[in-house]
XYZ file of C-alpha atoms in Angstrom:
590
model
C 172.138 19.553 204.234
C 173.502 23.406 204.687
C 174.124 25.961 202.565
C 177.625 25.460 201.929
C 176.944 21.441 200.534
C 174.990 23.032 198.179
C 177.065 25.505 196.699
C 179.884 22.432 196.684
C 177.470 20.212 194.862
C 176.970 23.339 191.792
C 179.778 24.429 192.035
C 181.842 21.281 191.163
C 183.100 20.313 187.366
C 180.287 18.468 186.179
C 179.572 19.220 182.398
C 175.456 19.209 182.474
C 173.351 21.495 183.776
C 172.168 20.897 187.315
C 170.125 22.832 189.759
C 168.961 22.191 193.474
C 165.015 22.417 194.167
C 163.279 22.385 197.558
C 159.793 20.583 198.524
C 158.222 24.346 197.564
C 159.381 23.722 193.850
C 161.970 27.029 194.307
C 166.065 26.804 193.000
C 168.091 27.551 196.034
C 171.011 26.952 193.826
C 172.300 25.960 190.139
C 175.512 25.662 188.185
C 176.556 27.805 185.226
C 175.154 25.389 182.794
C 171.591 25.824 183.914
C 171.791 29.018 181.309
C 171.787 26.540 178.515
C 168.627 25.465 179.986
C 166.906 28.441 180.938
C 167.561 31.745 179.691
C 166.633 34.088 182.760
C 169.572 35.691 184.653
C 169.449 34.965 188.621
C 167.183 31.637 188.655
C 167.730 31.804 192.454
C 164.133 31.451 194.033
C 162.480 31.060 190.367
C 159.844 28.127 190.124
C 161.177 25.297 188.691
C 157.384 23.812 188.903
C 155.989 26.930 186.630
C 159.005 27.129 184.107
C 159.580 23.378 183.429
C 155.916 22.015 183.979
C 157.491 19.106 186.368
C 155.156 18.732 189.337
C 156.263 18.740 193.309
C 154.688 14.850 193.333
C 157.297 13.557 190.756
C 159.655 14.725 192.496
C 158.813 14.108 196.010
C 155.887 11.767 196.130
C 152.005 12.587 196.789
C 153.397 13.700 200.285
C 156.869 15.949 200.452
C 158.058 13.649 203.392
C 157.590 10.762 201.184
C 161.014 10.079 198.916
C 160.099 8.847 194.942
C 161.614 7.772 192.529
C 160.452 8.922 189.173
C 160.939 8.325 185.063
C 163.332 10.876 183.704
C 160.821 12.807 181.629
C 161.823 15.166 178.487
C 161.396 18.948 178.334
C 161.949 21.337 175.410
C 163.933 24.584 176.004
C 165.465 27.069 174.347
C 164.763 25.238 171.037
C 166.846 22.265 173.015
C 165.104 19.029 174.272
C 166.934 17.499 178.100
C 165.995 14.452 179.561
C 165.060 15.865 183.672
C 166.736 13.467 186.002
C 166.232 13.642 189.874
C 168.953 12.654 191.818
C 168.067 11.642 196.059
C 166.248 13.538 198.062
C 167.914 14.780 200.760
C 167.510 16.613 203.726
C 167.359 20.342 204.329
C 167.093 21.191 208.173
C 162.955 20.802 208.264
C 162.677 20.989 204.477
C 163.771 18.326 201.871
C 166.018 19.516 198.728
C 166.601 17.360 195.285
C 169.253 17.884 192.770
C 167.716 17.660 189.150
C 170.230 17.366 186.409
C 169.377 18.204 182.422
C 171.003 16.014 180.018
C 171.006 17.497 176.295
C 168.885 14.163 174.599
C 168.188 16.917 171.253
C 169.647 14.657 168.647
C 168.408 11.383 170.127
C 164.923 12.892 170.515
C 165.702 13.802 167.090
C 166.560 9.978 165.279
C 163.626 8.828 167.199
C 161.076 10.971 165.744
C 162.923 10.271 162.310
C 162.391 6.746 163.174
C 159.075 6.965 163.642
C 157.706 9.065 160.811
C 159.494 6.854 158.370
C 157.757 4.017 159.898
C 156.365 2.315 156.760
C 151.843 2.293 157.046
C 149.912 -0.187 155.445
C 146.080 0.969 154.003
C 144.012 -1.640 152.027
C 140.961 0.184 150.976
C 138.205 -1.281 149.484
C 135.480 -0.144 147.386
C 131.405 -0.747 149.046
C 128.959 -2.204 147.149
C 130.954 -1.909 143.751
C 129.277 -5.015 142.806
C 125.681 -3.671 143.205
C 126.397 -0.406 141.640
C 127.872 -2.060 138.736
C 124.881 -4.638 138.396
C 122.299 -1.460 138.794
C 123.701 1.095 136.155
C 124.926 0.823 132.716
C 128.391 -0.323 131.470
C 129.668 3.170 130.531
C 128.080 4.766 133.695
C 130.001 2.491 135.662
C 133.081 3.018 134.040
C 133.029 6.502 133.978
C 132.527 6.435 137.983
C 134.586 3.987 139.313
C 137.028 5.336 136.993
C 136.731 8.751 139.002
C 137.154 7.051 142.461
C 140.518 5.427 141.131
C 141.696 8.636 140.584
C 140.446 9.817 143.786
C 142.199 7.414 145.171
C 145.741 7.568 143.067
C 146.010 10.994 143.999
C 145.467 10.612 147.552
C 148.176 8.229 147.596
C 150.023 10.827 145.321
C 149.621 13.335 148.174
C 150.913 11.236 150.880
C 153.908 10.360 148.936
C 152.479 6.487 149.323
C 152.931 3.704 146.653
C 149.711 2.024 145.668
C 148.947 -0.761 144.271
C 145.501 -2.300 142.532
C 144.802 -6.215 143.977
C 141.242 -6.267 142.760
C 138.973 -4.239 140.651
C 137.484 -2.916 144.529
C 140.522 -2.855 146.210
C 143.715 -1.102 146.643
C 146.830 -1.603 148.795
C 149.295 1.819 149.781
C 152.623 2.187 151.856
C 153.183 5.720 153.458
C 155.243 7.009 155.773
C 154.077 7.637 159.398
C 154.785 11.169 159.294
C 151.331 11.920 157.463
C 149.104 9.606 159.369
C 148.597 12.444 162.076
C 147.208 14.798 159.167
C 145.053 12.379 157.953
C 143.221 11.569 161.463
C 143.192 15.464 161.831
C 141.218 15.865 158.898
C 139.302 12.193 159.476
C 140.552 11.081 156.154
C 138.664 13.382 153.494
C 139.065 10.910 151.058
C 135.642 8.996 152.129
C 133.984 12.335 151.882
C 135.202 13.220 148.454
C 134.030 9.204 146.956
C 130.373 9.457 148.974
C 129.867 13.205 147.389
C 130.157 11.713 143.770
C 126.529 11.709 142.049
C 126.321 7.814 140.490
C 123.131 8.154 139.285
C 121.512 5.081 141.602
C 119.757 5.125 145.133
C 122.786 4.587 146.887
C 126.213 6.044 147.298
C 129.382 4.472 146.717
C 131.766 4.548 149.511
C 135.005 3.246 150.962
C 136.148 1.383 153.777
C 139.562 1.327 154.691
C 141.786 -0.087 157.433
C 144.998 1.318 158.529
C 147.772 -0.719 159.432
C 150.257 1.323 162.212
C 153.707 -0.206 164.296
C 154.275 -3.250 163.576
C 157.115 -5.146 164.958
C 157.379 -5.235 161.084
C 155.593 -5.126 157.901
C 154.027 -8.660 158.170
C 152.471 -7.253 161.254
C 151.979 -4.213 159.726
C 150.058 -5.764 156.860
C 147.991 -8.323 159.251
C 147.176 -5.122 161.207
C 145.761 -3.152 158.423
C 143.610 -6.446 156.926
C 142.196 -7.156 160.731
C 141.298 -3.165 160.151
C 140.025 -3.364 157.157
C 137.753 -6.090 158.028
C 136.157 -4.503 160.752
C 135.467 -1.424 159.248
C 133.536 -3.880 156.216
C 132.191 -5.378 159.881
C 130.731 -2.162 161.167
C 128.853 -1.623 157.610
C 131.723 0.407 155.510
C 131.900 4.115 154.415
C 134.834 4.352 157.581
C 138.886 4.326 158.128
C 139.762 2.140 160.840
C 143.202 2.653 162.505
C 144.948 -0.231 164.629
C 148.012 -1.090 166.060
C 148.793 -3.785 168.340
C 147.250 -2.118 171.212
C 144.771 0.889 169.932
C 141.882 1.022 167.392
C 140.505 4.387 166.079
C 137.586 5.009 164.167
C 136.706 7.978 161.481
C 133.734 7.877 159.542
C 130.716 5.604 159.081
C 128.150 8.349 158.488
C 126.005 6.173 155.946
C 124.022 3.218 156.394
C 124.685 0.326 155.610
C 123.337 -0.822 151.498
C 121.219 -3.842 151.794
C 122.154 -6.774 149.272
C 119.795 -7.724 146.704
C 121.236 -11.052 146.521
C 119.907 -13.740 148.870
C 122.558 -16.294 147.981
C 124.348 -16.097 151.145
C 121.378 -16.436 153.683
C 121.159 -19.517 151.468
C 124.816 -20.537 151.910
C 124.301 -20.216 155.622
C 121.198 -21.588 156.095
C 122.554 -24.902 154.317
C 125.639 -24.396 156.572
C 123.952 -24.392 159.573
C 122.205 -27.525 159.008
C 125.042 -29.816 158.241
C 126.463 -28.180 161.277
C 123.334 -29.391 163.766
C 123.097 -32.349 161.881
C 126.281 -33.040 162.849
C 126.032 -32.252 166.725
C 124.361 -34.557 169.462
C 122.554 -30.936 171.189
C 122.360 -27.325 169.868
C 122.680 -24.739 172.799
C 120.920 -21.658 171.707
C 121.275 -18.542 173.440
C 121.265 -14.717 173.239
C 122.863 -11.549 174.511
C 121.979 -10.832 178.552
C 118.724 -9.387 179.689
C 117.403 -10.524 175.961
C 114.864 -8.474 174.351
C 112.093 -10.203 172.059
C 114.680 -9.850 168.775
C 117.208 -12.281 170.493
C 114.411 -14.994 172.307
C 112.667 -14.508 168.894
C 115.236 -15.787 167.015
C 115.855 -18.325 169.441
C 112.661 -19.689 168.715
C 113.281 -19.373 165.304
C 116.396 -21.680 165.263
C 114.928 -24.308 167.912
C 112.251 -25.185 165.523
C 114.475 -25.304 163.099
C 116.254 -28.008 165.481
C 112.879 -29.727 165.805
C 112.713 -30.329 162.041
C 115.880 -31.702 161.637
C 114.802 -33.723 164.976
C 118.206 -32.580 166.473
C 118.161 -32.211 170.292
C 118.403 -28.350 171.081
C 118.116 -26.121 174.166
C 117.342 -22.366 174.455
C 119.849 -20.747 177.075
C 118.381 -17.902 179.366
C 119.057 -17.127 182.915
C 117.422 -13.959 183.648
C 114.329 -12.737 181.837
C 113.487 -8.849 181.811
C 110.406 -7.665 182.406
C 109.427 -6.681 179.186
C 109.866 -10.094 178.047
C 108.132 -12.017 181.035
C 104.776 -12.260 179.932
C 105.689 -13.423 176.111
C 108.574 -15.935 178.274
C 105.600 -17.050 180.436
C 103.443 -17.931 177.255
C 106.575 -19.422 175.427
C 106.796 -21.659 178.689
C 102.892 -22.830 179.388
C 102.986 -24.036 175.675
C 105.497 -26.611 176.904
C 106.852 -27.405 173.438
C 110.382 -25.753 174.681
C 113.364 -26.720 176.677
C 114.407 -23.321 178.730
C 117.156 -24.298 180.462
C 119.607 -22.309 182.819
C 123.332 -22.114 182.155
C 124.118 -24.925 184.623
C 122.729 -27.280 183.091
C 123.858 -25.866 179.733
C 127.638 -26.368 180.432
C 127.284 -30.017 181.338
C 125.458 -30.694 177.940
C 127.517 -28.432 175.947
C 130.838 -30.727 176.759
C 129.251 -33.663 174.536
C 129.434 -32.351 170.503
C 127.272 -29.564 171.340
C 126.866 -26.763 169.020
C 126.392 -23.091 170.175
C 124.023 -20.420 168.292
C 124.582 -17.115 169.878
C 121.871 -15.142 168.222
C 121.300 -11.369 168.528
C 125.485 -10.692 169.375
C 129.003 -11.169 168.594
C 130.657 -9.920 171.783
C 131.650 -12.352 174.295
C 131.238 -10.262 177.381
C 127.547 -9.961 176.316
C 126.452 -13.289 175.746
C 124.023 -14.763 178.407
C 127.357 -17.654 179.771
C 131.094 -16.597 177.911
C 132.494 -19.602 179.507
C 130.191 -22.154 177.789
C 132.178 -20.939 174.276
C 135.451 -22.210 175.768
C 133.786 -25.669 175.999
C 133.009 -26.544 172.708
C 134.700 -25.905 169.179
C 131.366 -25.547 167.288
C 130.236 -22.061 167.439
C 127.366 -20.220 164.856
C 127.145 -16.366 165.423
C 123.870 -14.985 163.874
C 124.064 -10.606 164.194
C 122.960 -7.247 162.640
C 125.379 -5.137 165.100
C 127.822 -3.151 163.661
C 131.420 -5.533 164.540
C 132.452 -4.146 167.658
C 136.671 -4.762 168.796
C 135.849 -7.475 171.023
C 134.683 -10.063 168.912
C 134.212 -13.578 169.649
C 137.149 -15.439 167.543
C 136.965 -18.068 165.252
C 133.988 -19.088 165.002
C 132.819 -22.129 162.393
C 130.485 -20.205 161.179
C 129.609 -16.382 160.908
C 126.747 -14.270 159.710
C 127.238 -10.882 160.757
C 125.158 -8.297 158.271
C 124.919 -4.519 159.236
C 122.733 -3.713 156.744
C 119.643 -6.269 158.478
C 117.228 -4.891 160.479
C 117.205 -7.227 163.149
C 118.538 -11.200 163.796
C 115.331 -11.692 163.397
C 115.398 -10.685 159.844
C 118.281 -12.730 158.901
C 116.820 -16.033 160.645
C 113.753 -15.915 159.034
C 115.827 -15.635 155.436
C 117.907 -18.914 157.060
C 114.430 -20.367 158.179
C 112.896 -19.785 154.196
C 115.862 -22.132 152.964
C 115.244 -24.763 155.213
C 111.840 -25.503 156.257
C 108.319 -25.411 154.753
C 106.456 -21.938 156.494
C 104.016 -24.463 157.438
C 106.282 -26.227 160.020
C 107.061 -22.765 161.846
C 104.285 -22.297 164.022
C 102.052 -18.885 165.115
C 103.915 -17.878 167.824
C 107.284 -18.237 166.662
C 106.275 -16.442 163.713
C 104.675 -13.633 165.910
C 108.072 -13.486 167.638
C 110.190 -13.040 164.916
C 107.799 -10.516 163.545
C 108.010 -8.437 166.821
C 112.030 -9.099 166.885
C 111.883 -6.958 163.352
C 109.381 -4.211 164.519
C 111.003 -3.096 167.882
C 114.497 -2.793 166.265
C 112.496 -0.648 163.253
C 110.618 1.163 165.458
C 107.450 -0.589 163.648
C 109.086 -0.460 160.332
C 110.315 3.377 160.426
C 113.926 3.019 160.426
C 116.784 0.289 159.273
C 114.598 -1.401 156.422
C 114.619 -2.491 153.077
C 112.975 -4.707 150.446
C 114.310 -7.761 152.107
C 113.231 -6.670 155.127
C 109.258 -6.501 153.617
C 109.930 -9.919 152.185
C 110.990 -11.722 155.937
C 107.780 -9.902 157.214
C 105.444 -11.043 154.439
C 106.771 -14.502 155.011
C 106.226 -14.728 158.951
C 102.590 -12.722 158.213
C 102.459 -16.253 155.383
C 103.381 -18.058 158.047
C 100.555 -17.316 160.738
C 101.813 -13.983 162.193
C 98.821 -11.704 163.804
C 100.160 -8.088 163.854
C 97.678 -6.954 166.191
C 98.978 -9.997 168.453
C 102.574 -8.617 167.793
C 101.406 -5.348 168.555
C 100.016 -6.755 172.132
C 104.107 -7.103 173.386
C 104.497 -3.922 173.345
C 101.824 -2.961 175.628
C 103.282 -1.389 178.877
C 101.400 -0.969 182.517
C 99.993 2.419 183.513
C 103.423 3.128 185.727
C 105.496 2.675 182.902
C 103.360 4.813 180.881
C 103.741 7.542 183.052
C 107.043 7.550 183.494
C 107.419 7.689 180.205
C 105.195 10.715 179.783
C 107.090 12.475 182.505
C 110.420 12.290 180.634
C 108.856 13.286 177.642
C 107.308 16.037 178.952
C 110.904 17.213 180.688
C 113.070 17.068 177.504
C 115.798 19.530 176.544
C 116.062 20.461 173.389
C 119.513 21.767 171.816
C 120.265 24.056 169.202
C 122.148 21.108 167.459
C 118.824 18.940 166.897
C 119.168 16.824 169.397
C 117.219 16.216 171.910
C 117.924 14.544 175.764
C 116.636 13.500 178.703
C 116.186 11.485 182.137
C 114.050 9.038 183.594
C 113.653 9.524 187.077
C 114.188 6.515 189.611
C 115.398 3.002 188.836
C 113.133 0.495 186.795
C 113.602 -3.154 185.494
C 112.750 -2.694 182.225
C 115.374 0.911 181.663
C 116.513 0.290 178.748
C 113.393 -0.549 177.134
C 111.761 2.515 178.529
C 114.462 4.973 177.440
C 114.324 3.342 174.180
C 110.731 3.568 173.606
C 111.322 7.564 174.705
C 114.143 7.964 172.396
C 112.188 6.913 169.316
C 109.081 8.860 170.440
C 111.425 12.486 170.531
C 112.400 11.699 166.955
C 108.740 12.709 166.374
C 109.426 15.869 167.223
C 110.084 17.841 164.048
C 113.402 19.651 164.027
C 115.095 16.723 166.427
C 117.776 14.652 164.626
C 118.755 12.575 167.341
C 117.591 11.978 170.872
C 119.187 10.655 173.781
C 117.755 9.419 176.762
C 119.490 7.964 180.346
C 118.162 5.901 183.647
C 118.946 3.712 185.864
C 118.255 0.103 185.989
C 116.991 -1.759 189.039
C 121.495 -2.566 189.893
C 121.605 1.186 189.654
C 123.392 1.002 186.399
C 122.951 4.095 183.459
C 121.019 2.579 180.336
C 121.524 5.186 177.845
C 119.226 4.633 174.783
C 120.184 6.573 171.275
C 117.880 7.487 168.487
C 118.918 9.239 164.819
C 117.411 9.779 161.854
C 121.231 9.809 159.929
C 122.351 12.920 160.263
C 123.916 12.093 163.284
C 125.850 8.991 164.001
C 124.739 7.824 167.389
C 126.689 4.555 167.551
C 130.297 5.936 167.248
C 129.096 8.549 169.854
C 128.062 5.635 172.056
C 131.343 3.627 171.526
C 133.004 5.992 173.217
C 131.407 4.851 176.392
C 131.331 1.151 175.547
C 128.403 0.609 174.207
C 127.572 0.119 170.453
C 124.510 -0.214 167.899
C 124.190 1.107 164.532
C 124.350 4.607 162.566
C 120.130 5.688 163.540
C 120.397 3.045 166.767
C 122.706 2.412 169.612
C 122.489 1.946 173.610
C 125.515 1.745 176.348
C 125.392 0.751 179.845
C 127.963 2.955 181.921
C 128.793 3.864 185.751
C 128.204 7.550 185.648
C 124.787 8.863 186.502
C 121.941 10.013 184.037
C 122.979 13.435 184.793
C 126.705 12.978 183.916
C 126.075 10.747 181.148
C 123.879 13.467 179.282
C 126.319 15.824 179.809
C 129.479 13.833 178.479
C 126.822 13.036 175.223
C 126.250 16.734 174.680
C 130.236 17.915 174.896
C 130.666 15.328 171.909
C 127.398 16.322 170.063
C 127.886 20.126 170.130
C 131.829 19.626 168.819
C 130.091 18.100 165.752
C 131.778 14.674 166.517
């Protein structure tokens, strides 16, 4: 292509700005509309890369001799927006040239942001643990409080120009435009600030959850969006706004912990639940999350003798065992009053009117077989996590609590309901017991009255705490390493501290958890955060808090989860990266 084509191709009657670019990003030519574009005199030789922000590889491919098409992207100039369109890329003696024309797209650009800040939001918020603060203070207490939240609440829906309407005494439905949805992620909606800050006089503060309904195809979506929101932020233990649309979920908040119910009548709703259910079923498949720690086997020895007493055939799914667990597996197995089975043989029973437990979980990618939920309809789900996204849907029965310490907590409540403590024997006792103390860290953190009361009944039931306390005993190597990371731990001017263990161990994310909760010792630390590698060469990151900082939304960021003072993730990146990526997040007070 010479010179002269070029000047033919600007210099012809078309009505748009245009302008020629070679492979070096530099106008070797451009109509008289190109001003309405740019407002520079000559723009011969000026970089179209460095005044339009396009780069050389959407134009011409990762290599200049490569031709590529690209999407027309949208630039904003002289207070104008134009929609950049490449035409072919053609030949220049040893260089290549394109022609790029600018089509004014202002008032399009225009009705579609219109369109989508009056895009109609749906919120349902709902007030936590009205019911409790209502049963623990006086009448007029209790009206003059939840009286102040509803007009906490009005007038934030007054300030977003949002209609609102009362469905319950605890909850609240409001439409609102799009437009003020960015504001109110900016500021990670106040509102839940401004309810927990109100003095009510008990042990606990009230809160809000509420889930944000965005894009629908329309407001039945909308509305389904926002109460699939809603119920995961109630889920992950309240006190947070959830945001979802059909493809995205944000989360803001969740900085208390979750209030433990004083009422046991659900556990007992459950408990006779679950029964009818295995009474019903010809085998009950029990099983756990992978590499299971002594919280998820313990409760699966909690439910197979619950099995046993109702003299319904059941099964306790593991495949691998960790080494932490292996000597308390190996004594599970000598007493021979078990059936351990692998997950072979556990998808050719479960095809028969087989019930599932998964204990200790609610995420299908970390249950020890996903596929043997697809072969059965009857599914129980027995958790403390916080609900994560991935969920595993509809089960027949659920009993997901935040606020428990441990599954182990909430079988034992089950276990009260249905069998005499008599029938449970010592060492399922001991395991359940030692299920509750690792996820407390012996009792420190994550407990309540009803978490005494499940411990006083296993203890009733035959439980030897210094026997409890003998799986946790570690080897000499694993002591040391241990005391190495300990002894190598940075400590940060924002209270938290981190660290590595060196190498690659079995048991990693028991180690770093057991170093994680020994840091928290260290006065000044809020939160501690320690990385290594597992024996695959995968990063176990272990998380400790003592509330002031939320470790499990800084952990969902990397796919792992937990709760508010507890939370682990397994990732690609090494210890060294990991730590780093933690610390960015930490020191931006996220």
């Amino acid at each position: 292509m010479n010179r002269e084509k070029i000047e033919n191709l600007i210099s012809s009657n078309i009505p748009i700005p245009i302008c020629v670019v070679n492979s070096s990003g530099k106008i070797v030519g451009a109509n008289a509309k190109i001003e309405d574009v740019f407002l520079y005199g000559d723009l011969e030789d000026a970089d179209i890369f460095a005044m339009s922000g396009i780069k050389a590889k959407e134009l011409f491919g990762e290599n200049p001799q490569e031709t590529k098409d690209i999407i027309p992207r949208i630039i904003e100039r002289n207070q104008r927006k134009f929609k950049v369109v490449p035409g072919e890329v053609m030949e220049e003696g040893e260089d290549q040239v394109v022609l790029l024309y600018f089509y004014d797209v202002t008032g399009l650009e225009e009705l579609k942001e219109k369109y989508e800040d009056e895009k109609i939001c749906v919120c349902r918020i709902n007030i936590d643990n009205y019911d409790q603060f209502n049963d623990a203070v006086s009448p007029e207490t209790g009206m003059a409080v939840t009286t102040d939240v509803n007009k906490m609440i009005r007038k934030w829906a007054q300030d977003i120009e949002g209609s609102i309407d009362k469905i319950k005494e605890s909850q609240y439905v409001i439409h609102f435009q799009q437009r003020f949805l960015e504001g109110l992620m900016a500021g990670k909606f106040e509102l839940l600030d401004q309810v927990r800050a109100l003095e009510t006089s008990v042990d606990f503060p009230l809160s809000l959850s509420m889930g944000i309904g965005v894009s629908g195809k329309d407001l039945a979506e909308t509305a389904s969006f926002a109460a699939a929101a809603l119920d995961l932020a109630l889920g992950r233990g309240g006190d947070q706004a959830v945001v979802k649309n059909d493809s995205r979920i944000q989360y803001y908040g969740g900085k208390t912990q979750s209030v433990e119910k004083s009422n046991k009548g659900k556990s007992r709703v459950v408990g006779h639940a679950l029964r009818k259910l295995m009474e019903d079923s010809k085998t009950v498949l029990i099983m756990g999350h992978k590499h299971a720690d002594i919280d998820a086997f313990g409760s699966a020895l909690g439910i197979y003798r619950m099995c046993l007493a109702l003299k319904v055939d059941a099964h306790i799914v593991i495949n691998e065992v960790p080494e932490s667990l292996k000597d308390f597996y190996t004594q599970v197995e000598d007493a021979g009053n078990y059936s351990l089975i692998k997950t072979d043989k556990a998808k050719k029973l479960a095809k028969d009117n087989a019930l599932i437990v998964v204990l200790d979980t609610h995420r299908p990618s970390y249950i020890e077989e996903p596929e043997l939920l697809t072969l059965t309809e009857k599914i129980v789900v027995i958790d403390h996590h916080r609900r994560a996204e991935d969920v595993i849907e509809n089960p027949t029965l659920a009993y997901i609590e935040s606020y428990a310490s441990s599954t182990a907590e909430l079988v034992t409540e089950i276990l009260q309901y249905i069998l005499n403590r008599k029938i449970l024997i010592r060492l399922e006792a001991e395991a359940l017991l030692a299920g509750m103390t690792i996820d407390t860290n012996r009792f420190a953190v994550k407990t309540g009255v009803r978490t005494f009361e499940a411990a006083a009944w296993l203890r009733r039931s035959g439980a030897d705490t210094a026997e409890v306390k003998r799986f946790f005993q570690m080897d000499k190597e694993t002591y040391l390493i241990k005391a190495k990371a300990i002894a190598s731990a940075s400590f940060h001017d924002s209270g938290v501290a981190t660290t590595i263990c060196q190498g690659e161990h079995a048991d990693a994310q028991v180690i770093n958890s057991q170093v994680a909760d020994e840091l928290l010792d260290i006065k000044g630390i809020k939160a501690s955060f320690v990385a290594g590698r597992n024996q695959r060469g995968v990063t176990c990151v272990s998380a400790r808090s003592l509330g002031d900082v939320n470790v499990q939304v800084i952990l969902e960021q990397f796919g792992g989860g937990g709760h508010l003072n507890i939370a682990g993730a397994q990732v690609e990146d090494s210890p060294e990266e990991i730590i780093e990526k933690i610390l960015s997040i930490t020191e931006k007070g996220e």
